[in-house]
Structure formats: C-alpha cells, structure tokens
Amino acid sequence: LDDDRTTVEAYLSFLGVSEGELRTLKSHFGGRFVEKQIKPFLRWFSELGFDDAQVEKIITKFPQLMACSLEEIWKPKVQWLKELGIDDSQVAKMITKFPPLMGVCLEGNLKPRVQWLKEL
C-alpha cells in the first residue's frame, strides 16, 4: 500500500467493504481514519498472514477495534499469545473467530486467567 488514501479505500473495497461500511468507518473515526489508522493495521495483518476474508471480517464487524492502538494494544497482546506458543496462523484464526479478544485487557484479564488455568 502506498501513501495514497484512495489506494487504501480501493483495497477495502476489494476486500468487500461496501461504500456504506466505509462511510460508517469514516463517520465513527473521522475523515482521516482510513489513511492514518487502518493502513498500519492492513500492513500488520498482512505480515501476520491474515487472508483477505479475515481482514474484511475484523474491519467490518468490529470497526471499533481499529481505534485501539496497534503499538500499545494489538502488538503486545499478539506477542504474549506467541509467547504462549501460539503461532501466527493460529493467532489470525483466534482474532478472526473472536475479534473482541483484542479489546480485553491483557494485564487485568487475560494474563491472570491464563495463570489461574496453568495453576489448576
């Protein structure tokens, strides 16, 4: 993806994001949302091996997750999942099947629960 906003919008359209869904994304997060917020996610999803259908589902079904910080929320959570032994393809499947997982607090919820399960 280059720096042209229409390229990002064209890619989202290619993924199956409708004009209405794109307008909804923009109205939720402002006009610069697509170019400033989604673009880094698209690159990162690609690096992790997400396929087009997975990306489309996450963006259209849970657009509010795109407002979360990639650097402060998503990447640390995925890194922690990898440290548990979950590989990139499994992480992609987990996030696609249950995107709200990325909205759950890592330190206050996920880590304590996994620790509790390990202690059983």
Tab-separated table of C-alpha atoms in Angstrom:
chain	number	residue	atom	x	y	z
A	1	LEU	CA	0.000	0.000	0.000
A	2	ASP	CA	1.345	3.395	-0.889
A	3	ASP	CA	0.536	6.699	0.755
A	4	ASP	CA	-2.494	7.441	-1.411
A	5	ARG	CA	-5.703	7.281	0.627
A	6	THR	CA	-7.732	6.108	-2.361
A	7	THR	CA	-5.465	3.073	-2.611
A	8	VAL	CA	-6.422	2.071	0.936
A	9	GLU	CA	-10.080	2.693	0.158
A	10	ALA	CA	-9.778	0.685	-3.081
A	11	TYR	CA	-8.202	-2.185	-1.139
A	12	LEU	CA	-11.003	-2.099	1.426
A	13	SER	CA	-13.494	-2.156	-1.431
A	14	PHE	CA	-11.632	-5.136	-2.927
A	15	LEU	CA	-11.969	-6.900	0.435
A	16	GLY	CA	-15.723	-6.489	0.241
A	17	VAL	CA	-16.146	-3.415	2.416
A	18	SER	CA	-19.175	-1.667	0.979
A	19	GLU	CA	-19.454	2.073	0.347
A	20	GLY	CA	-21.866	2.237	3.294
A	21	GLU	CA	-19.482	0.392	5.605
A	22	LEU	CA	-16.646	2.679	4.539
A	23	ARG	CA	-18.819	5.738	5.247
A	24	THR	CA	-19.650	4.235	8.647
A	25	LEU	CA	-15.959	3.722	9.424
A	26	LYS	CA	-15.218	7.310	8.452
A	27	SER	CA	-18.136	8.689	10.470
A	28	HIS	CA	-17.085	6.752	13.574
A	29	PHE	CA	-13.478	7.833	13.474
A	30	GLY	CA	-13.230	10.942	11.310
A	31	GLY	CA	-12.189	11.554	7.742
A	32	ARG	CA	-8.507	10.707	8.241
A	33	PHE	CA	-9.326	7.363	9.857
A	34	VAL	CA	-8.737	5.255	6.762
A	35	GLU	CA	-5.362	6.692	5.881
A	36	LYS	CA	-3.990	7.128	9.401
A	37	GLN	CA	-5.485	4.235	11.364
A	38	ILE	CA	-6.397	1.369	9.059
A	39	LYS	CA	-3.321	1.453	6.840
A	40	PRO	CA	-0.881	0.304	9.584
A	41	PHE	CA	-3.331	-2.457	10.534
A	42	LEU	CA	-3.537	-3.657	6.934
A	43	ARG	CA	0.243	-3.926	6.725
A	44	TRP	CA	0.471	-5.696	10.066
A	45	PHE	CA	-2.368	-8.121	9.261
A	46	SER	CA	-0.522	-8.986	6.064
A	47	GLU	CA	2.728	-9.591	7.968
A	48	LEU	CA	0.903	-11.992	10.301
A	49	GLY	CA	-0.591	-13.893	7.375
A	50	PHE	CA	-4.237	-12.839	7.662
A	51	ASP	CA	-6.141	-13.559	4.458
A	52	ASP	CA	-8.480	-11.043	2.809
A	53	ALA	CA	-11.639	-12.597	4.269
A	54	GLN	CA	-10.216	-12.412	7.797
A	55	VAL	CA	-9.246	-8.753	7.394
A	56	GLU	CA	-12.651	-7.854	5.955
A	57	LYS	CA	-14.471	-9.556	8.836
A	58	ILE	CA	-12.478	-7.786	11.522
A	59	ILE	CA	-12.759	-4.349	9.914
A	60	THR	CA	-16.457	-4.505	9.076
A	61	LYS	CA	-17.808	-6.439	12.058
A	62	PHE	CA	-15.720	-4.790	14.775
A	63	PRO	CA	-14.574	-1.397	13.447
A	64	GLN	CA	-14.218	-0.070	16.978
A	65	LEU	CA	-11.188	-2.338	17.397
A	66	MET	CA	-9.397	-0.320	14.713
A	67	ALA	CA	-9.474	2.619	17.124
A	68	CYS	CA	-7.288	0.676	19.580
A	69	SER	CA	-3.596	1.410	19.398
A	70	LEU	CA	-1.739	-1.048	17.207
A	71	GLU	CA	1.501	-0.446	19.114
A	72	GLU	CA	0.071	-0.357	22.654
A	73	ILE	CA	-2.799	-2.856	22.471
A	74	TRP	CA	-2.652	-5.207	19.490
A	75	LYS	CA	1.069	-5.933	19.169
A	76	PRO	CA	1.704	-6.620	22.883
A	77	LYS	CA	-1.316	-8.920	23.030
A	78	VAL	CA	-0.240	-10.858	19.947
A	79	GLN	CA	3.336	-11.068	21.248
A	80	TRP	CA	2.024	-12.510	24.521
A	81	LEU	CA	-0.072	-15.062	22.630
A	82	LYS	CA	3.044	-16.073	20.689
A	83	GLU	CA	4.960	-16.441	23.945
A	84	LEU	CA	2.279	-18.925	24.991
A	85	GLY	CA	3.223	-20.988	21.937
A	86	ILE	CA	0.505	-19.840	19.553
A	87	ASP	CA	1.831	-19.320	16.018
A	88	ASP	CA	0.866	-16.549	13.579
A	89	SER	CA	-1.747	-18.594	11.716
A	90	GLN	CA	-3.403	-19.635	14.985
A	91	VAL	CA	-3.358	-16.026	16.205
A	92	ALA	CA	-5.043	-14.959	12.967
A	93	LYS	CA	-7.722	-17.616	13.443
A	94	MET	CA	-8.291	-16.615	17.078
A	95	ILE	CA	-8.676	-12.935	16.255
A	96	THR	CA	-10.945	-13.685	13.289
A	97	LYS	CA	-13.193	-16.035	15.244
A	98	PHE	CA	-13.394	-13.742	18.278
A	99	PRO	CA	-12.217	-10.196	17.438
A	100	PRO	CA	-13.384	-8.788	20.808
A	101	LEU	CA	-10.424	-10.698	22.295
A	102	MET	CA	-8.312	-7.732	21.216
A	103	GLY	CA	-10.421	-5.421	23.368
A	104	VAL	CA	-9.882	-7.437	26.555
A	105	CYS	CA	-7.306	-6.047	28.976
A	106	LEU	CA	-4.082	-8.055	28.806
A	107	GLU	CA	-2.732	-7.317	32.278
A	108	GLY	CA	-6.054	-7.134	34.122
A	109	ASN	CA	-7.857	-10.019	32.481
A	110	LEU	CA	-6.038	-12.345	30.070
A	111	LYS	CA	-2.769	-12.889	31.929
A	112	PRO	CA	-4.411	-13.577	35.323
A	113	ARG	CA	-6.893	-16.008	33.773
A	114	VAL	CA	-4.229	-17.929	31.894
A	115	GLN	CA	-2.094	-18.041	35.036
A	116	TRP	CA	-5.062	-19.376	37.005
A	117	LEU	CA	-5.635	-22.068	34.370
A	118	LYS	CA	-1.954	-23.043	34.473
A	119	GLU	CA	-2.185	-23.478	38.235
A	120	LEU	CA	-5.139	-25.895	38.086
